[in-house]
XYZ file of C-alpha atoms in Angstrom:
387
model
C 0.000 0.000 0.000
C 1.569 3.004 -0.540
C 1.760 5.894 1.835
C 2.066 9.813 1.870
C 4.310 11.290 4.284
C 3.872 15.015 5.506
C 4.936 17.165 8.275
C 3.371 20.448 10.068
C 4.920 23.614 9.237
C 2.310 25.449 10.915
C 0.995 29.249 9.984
C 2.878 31.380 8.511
C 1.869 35.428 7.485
C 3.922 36.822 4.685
C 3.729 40.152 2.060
C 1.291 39.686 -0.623
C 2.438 39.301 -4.254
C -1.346 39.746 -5.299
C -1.877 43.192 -3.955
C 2.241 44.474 -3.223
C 1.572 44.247 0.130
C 4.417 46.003 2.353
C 2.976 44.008 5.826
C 2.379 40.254 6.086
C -1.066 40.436 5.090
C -1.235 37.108 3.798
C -1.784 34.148 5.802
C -1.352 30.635 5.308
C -0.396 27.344 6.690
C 2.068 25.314 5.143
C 3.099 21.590 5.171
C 6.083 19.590 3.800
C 5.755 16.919 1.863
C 7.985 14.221 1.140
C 5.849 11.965 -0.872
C 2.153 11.889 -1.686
C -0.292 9.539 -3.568
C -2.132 11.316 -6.131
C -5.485 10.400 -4.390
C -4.349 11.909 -1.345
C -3.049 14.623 -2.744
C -6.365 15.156 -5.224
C -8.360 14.904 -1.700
C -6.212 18.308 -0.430
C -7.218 20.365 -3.450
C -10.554 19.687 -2.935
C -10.144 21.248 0.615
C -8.429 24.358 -0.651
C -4.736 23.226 -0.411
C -2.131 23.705 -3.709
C 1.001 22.651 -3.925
C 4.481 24.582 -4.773
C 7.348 22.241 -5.383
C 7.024 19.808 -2.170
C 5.438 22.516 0.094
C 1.876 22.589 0.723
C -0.046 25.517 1.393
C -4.077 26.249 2.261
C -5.070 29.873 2.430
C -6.696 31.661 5.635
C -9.303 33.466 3.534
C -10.368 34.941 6.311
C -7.303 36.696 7.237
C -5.893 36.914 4.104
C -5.818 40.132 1.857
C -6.486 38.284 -0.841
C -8.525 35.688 -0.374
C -7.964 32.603 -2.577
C -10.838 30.619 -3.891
C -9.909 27.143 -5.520
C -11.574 27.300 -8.930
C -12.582 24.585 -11.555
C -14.073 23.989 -14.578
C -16.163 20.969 -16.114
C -14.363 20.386 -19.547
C -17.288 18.694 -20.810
C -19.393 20.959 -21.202
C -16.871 23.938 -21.588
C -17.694 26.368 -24.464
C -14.999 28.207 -25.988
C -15.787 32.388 -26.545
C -15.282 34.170 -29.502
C -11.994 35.867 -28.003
C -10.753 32.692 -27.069
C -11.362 30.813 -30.606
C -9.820 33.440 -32.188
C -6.569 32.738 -30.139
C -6.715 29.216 -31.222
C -7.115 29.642 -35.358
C -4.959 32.554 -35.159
C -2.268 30.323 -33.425
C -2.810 27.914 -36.183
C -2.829 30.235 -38.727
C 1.205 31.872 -37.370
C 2.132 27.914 -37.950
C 0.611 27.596 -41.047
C 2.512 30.614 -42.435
C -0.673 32.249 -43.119
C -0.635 35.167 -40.188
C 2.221 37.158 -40.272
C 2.102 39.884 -36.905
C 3.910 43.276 -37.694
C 7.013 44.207 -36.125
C 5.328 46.457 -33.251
C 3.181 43.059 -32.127
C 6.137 41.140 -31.625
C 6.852 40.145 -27.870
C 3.339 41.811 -26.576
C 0.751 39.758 -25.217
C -1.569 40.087 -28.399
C -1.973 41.944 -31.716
C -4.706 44.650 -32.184
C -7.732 44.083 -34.369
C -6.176 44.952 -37.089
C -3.216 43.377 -36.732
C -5.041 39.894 -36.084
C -5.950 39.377 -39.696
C -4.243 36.910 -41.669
C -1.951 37.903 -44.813
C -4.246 35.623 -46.978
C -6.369 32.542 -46.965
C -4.825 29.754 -45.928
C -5.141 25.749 -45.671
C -6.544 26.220 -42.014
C -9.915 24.742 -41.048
C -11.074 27.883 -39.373
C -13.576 26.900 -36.394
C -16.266 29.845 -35.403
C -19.124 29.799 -33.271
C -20.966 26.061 -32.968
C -18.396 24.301 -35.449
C -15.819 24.875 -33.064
C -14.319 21.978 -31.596
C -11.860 22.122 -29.286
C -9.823 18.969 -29.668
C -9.696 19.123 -32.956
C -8.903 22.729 -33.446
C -6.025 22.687 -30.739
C -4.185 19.182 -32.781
C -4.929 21.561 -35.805
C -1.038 22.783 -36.509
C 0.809 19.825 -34.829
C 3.196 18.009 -37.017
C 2.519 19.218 -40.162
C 4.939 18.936 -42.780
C 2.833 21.212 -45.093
C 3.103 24.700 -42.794
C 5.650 26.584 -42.776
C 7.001 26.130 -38.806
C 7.012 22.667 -37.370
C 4.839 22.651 -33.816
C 4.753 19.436 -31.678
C 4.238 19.297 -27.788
C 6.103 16.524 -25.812
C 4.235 14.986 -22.621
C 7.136 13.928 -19.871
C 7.758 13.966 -16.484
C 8.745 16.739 -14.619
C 12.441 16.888 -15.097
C 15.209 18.981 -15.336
C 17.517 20.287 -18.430
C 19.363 23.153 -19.042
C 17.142 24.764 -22.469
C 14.085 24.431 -19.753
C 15.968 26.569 -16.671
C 16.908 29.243 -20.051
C 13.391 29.176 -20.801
C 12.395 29.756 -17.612
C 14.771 32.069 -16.696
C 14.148 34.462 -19.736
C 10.044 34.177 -18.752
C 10.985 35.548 -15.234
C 13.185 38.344 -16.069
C 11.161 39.620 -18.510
C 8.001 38.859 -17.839
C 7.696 38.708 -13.859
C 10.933 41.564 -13.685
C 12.829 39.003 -11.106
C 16.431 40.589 -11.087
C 19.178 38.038 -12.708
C 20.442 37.059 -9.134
C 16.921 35.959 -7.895
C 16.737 33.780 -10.832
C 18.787 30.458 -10.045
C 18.917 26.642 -10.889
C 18.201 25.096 -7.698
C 14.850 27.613 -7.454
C 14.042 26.481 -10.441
C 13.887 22.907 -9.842
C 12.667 23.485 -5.992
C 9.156 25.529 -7.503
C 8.551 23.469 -10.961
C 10.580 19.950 -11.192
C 10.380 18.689 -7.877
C 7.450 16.537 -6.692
C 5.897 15.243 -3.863
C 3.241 12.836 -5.936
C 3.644 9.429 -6.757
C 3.711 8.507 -10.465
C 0.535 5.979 -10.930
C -0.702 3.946 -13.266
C -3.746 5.026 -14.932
C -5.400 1.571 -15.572
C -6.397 3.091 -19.055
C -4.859 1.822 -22.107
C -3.465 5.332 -24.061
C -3.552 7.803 -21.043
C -0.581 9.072 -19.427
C 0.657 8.240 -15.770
C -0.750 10.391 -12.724
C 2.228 12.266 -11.480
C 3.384 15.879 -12.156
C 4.450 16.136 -15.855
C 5.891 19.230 -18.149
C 4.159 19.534 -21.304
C 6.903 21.334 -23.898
C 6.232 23.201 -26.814
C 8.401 23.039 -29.639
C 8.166 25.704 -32.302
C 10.908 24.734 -35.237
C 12.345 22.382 -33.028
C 13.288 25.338 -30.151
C 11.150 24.675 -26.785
C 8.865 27.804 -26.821
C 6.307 27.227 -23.573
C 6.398 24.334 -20.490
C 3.028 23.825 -18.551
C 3.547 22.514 -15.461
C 0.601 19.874 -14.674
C -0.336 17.571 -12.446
C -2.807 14.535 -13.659
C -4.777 13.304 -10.967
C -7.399 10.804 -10.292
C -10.259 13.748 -11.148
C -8.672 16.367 -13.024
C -6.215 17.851 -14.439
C -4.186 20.650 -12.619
C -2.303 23.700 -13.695
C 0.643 24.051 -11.612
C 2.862 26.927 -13.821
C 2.841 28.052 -16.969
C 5.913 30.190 -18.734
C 6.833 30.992 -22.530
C 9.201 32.700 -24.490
C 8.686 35.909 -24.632
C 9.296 36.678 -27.909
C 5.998 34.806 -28.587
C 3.418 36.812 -26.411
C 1.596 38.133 -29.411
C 0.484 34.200 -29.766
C -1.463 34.775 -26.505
C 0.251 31.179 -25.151
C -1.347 31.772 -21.534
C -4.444 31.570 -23.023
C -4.085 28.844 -25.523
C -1.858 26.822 -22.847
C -5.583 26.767 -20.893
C -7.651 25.691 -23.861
C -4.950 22.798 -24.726
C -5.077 21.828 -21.297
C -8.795 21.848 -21.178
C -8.379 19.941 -24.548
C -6.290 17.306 -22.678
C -8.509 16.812 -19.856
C -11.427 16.031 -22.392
C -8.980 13.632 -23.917
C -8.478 11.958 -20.926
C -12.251 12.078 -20.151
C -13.329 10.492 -23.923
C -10.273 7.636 -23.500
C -11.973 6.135 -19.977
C -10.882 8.079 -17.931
C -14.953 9.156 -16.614
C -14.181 10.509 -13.223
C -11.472 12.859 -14.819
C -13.194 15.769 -16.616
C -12.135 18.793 -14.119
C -9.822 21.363 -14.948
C -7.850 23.750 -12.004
C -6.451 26.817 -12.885
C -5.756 26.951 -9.252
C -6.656 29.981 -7.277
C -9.192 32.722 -8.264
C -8.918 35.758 -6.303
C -11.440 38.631 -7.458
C -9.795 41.303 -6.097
C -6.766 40.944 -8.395
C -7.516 42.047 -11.960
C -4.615 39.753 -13.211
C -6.191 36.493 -11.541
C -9.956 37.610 -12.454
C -9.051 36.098 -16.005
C -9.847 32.729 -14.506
C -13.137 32.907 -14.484
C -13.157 34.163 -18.066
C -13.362 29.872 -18.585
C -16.648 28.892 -18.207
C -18.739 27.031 -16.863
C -16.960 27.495 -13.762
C -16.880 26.727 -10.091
C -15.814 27.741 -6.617
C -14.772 25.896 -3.734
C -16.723 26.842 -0.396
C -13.952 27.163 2.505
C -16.404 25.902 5.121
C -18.198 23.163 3.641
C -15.902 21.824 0.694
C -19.317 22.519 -2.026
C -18.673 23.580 -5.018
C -20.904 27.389 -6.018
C -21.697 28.344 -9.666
C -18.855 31.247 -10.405
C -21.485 33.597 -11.190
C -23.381 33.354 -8.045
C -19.925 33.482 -6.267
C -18.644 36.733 -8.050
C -21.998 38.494 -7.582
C -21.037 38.037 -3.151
C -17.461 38.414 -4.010
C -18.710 41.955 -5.151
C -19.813 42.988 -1.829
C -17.379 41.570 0.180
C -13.559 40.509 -0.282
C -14.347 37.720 1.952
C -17.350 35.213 2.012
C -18.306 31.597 2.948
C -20.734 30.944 -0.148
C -22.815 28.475 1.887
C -23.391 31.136 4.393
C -23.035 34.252 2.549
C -24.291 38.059 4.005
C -27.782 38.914 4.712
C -29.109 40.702 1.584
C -31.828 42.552 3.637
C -29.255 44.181 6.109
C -29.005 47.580 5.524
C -25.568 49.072 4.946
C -24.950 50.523 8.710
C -25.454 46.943 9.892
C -23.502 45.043 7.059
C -20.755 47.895 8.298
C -21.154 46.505 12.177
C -20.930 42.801 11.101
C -18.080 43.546 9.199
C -16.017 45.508 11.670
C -16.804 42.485 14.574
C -15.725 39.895 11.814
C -12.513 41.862 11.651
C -11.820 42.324 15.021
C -12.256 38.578 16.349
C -11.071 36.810 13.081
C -7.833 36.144 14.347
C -9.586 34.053 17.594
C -11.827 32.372 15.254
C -10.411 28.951 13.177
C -9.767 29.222 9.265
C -12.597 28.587 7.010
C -12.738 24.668 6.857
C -10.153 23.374 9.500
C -11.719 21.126 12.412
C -10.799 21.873 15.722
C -8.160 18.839 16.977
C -10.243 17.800 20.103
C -13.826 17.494 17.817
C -12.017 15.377 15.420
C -12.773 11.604 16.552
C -10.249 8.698 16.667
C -11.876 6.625 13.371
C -11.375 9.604 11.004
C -7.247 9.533 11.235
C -7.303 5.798 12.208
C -5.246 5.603 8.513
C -2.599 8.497 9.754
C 0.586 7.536 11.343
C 3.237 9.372 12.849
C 7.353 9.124 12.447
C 9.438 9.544 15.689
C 12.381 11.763 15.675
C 15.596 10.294 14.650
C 13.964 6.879 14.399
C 12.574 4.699 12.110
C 9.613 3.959 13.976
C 6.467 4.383 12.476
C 3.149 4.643 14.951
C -0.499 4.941 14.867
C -1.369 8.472 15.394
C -3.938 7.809 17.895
């Protein structure tokens, strides 16, 4: 049988990157993990946690700046928007040879309208509207020895080689403005090759492993993009996602979500039937460059006290009103604003005595629900029942 080991870090409060923060404003409690089953680990996500390299970390919403909703979306019955089809033909169309971006496009993150017209007709199967499907569409440019540039993507495990850390280097500097000295090897591989999950078989003939995996993008043989996923029992989940820059007028953060909703319907349609969810991670509404997420729909949010999933459009209509809400409990609507005011100034003041949204208190949880949970001793090799 095999086992996932963790340790307590405990709570931590740090600046936020979401908001610039100068104060720890940002709250969150953090475990280390040395190896996890993909089950297990798929059980955490659905209770708010993410994972960064081998660290573990769930968001205090409540005491959080920013709070951080877990968001995902059913790729089955996902439905592609006109601005996001248009990123897909007009990525097959660069391929093709067909669409040619000027000179003052070049390394932004899209062209303008009238730079997103194509030099010509080409051999493209343009998809619009309710002839667009997705699978097809994305495999559109892949190995074609007909277009002018050569595109493939390579499925592999999370490893690490010295074009990726370049690739990922150039991304940060330019993209995220790290200086060159924050940028390093061993960062690299501690945030995006190292693993805590167990690689698993599938049990489906022509499916991938579970496990963490980087899917490369090759343009003309020269890696391009990595997305940084994890496939898991239910879903598929974006972990990281970084390109060249040179090719931001391709819009490759948002194609790199409709491929990966692509995959997860592959997975889905080859017998995989529990896995049709796709996390983006964490939505957080009161960040304009995380608000994109919910641009993929139809979406959900995770409830941080009862672990239900809430339509996204009911949750950003309370996310509105209030940086902070439990969806399954949300604000009285017929409180005028002079109470809503009060309730939100006492919520302030005794949030830090209260427990985060959706952690148990130790002494109400009972001995049967962590009967599976052992414990390691210190500088031994014993292993013991928790309890």
């Amino acid at each position: 049988m095999s086992l996932s080991f963790i340790s307590s870090q405990g709570f931590y409060n740090t600046t936020c990157g979401y908001c610039n923060s100068e104060e720890r404003t940002s709250r969150k409690f953090y475990l280390n993990s040395v190896t996890l089953t993909c089950q297990d680990y798929q059980d955490l996500i659905d209770r708010g946690w993410r994972r960064s390299g081998t660290c573990l970390y769930k968001p205090d919403l409540r005491n959080s700046c920013c709070p951080q909703y877990t968001i995902r979306l059913d790729a089955n019955k996902f439905q592609a928007s006109k601005s996001q089809r248009k990123v897909v033909n007009r990525f097959n169309r660069f391929v093709e040879g067909t669409y040619v971006p000027s000179e003052a496009s070049v390394g932004d993150d899209g062209p303008s309208e009238k730079q997103s017209h194509a030099n010509g007709t080409g051999k493209t199967g343009k998809q619009v509207g309710k002839n667009f499907e997705i699978i097809k569409a994305i495999h559109e440019a892949e190995d074609r020895e007909d277009y002018k540039h050569k595109f493939r993507i390579v499925l592999e495990r999370s490893s690490f080689t010295q074009e990726k850390y370049q690739l990922y280097r150039k991304y940060q500097i330019n993209i995220h403005k790290d200086s060159e000295d924050e940028v390093t090897k061993n960062g690299f591989r501690r945030f995006l090759v190292e693993s805590p999950l167990q690689y698993e078989s599938s049990g489906v003939q022509n499916t991938s492993e579970y496990g963490s995996f980087h899917q490369c993008y090759f343009l003309d043989d020269k890696m391009v993009a990595i997305a940084v996923l994890d496939i898991l029992p239910k879903c598929v989940s974006s972990v990281y996602f970084l390109y060249d820059p040179d090719f931001g007028f391709l819009q490759l953060g948002i194609y790199s979500a409709l491929r990966e909703i692509a995959l997860t319907k592959e997975y889905y349609n080859a017998g995989l039937e529990k896995l049709n969810w796709y996390y983006m991670g964490y939505y957080i509404h009161n960040c304009q460059k995380m608000k994109y997420k919910g641009n993929y729909k139809p979406s959900e949010l995770l409830d941080c006290d009862t672990y239900e999933w809430y339509p996204f459009e009911y949750c950003a209509r309370l996310l509105d009103q209030s940086e902070f809400v439990s969806f399954s409990n949300p604000p009285n609507e017929t409180e005028d604003n002079k109470e809503k005011k009060k309730n939100k100034e006492n919520l302030k003041k005794y949030a830090s005595l209260l427990p985060p949204p959706g952690m148990l208190d130790p002494a109400s949880v009972a001995d049967n629900e962590i009967e599976d949970i052992n414990v390691i001793l210190n500088n031994s090799n014993m292993i013991l029942p928790y309890h």
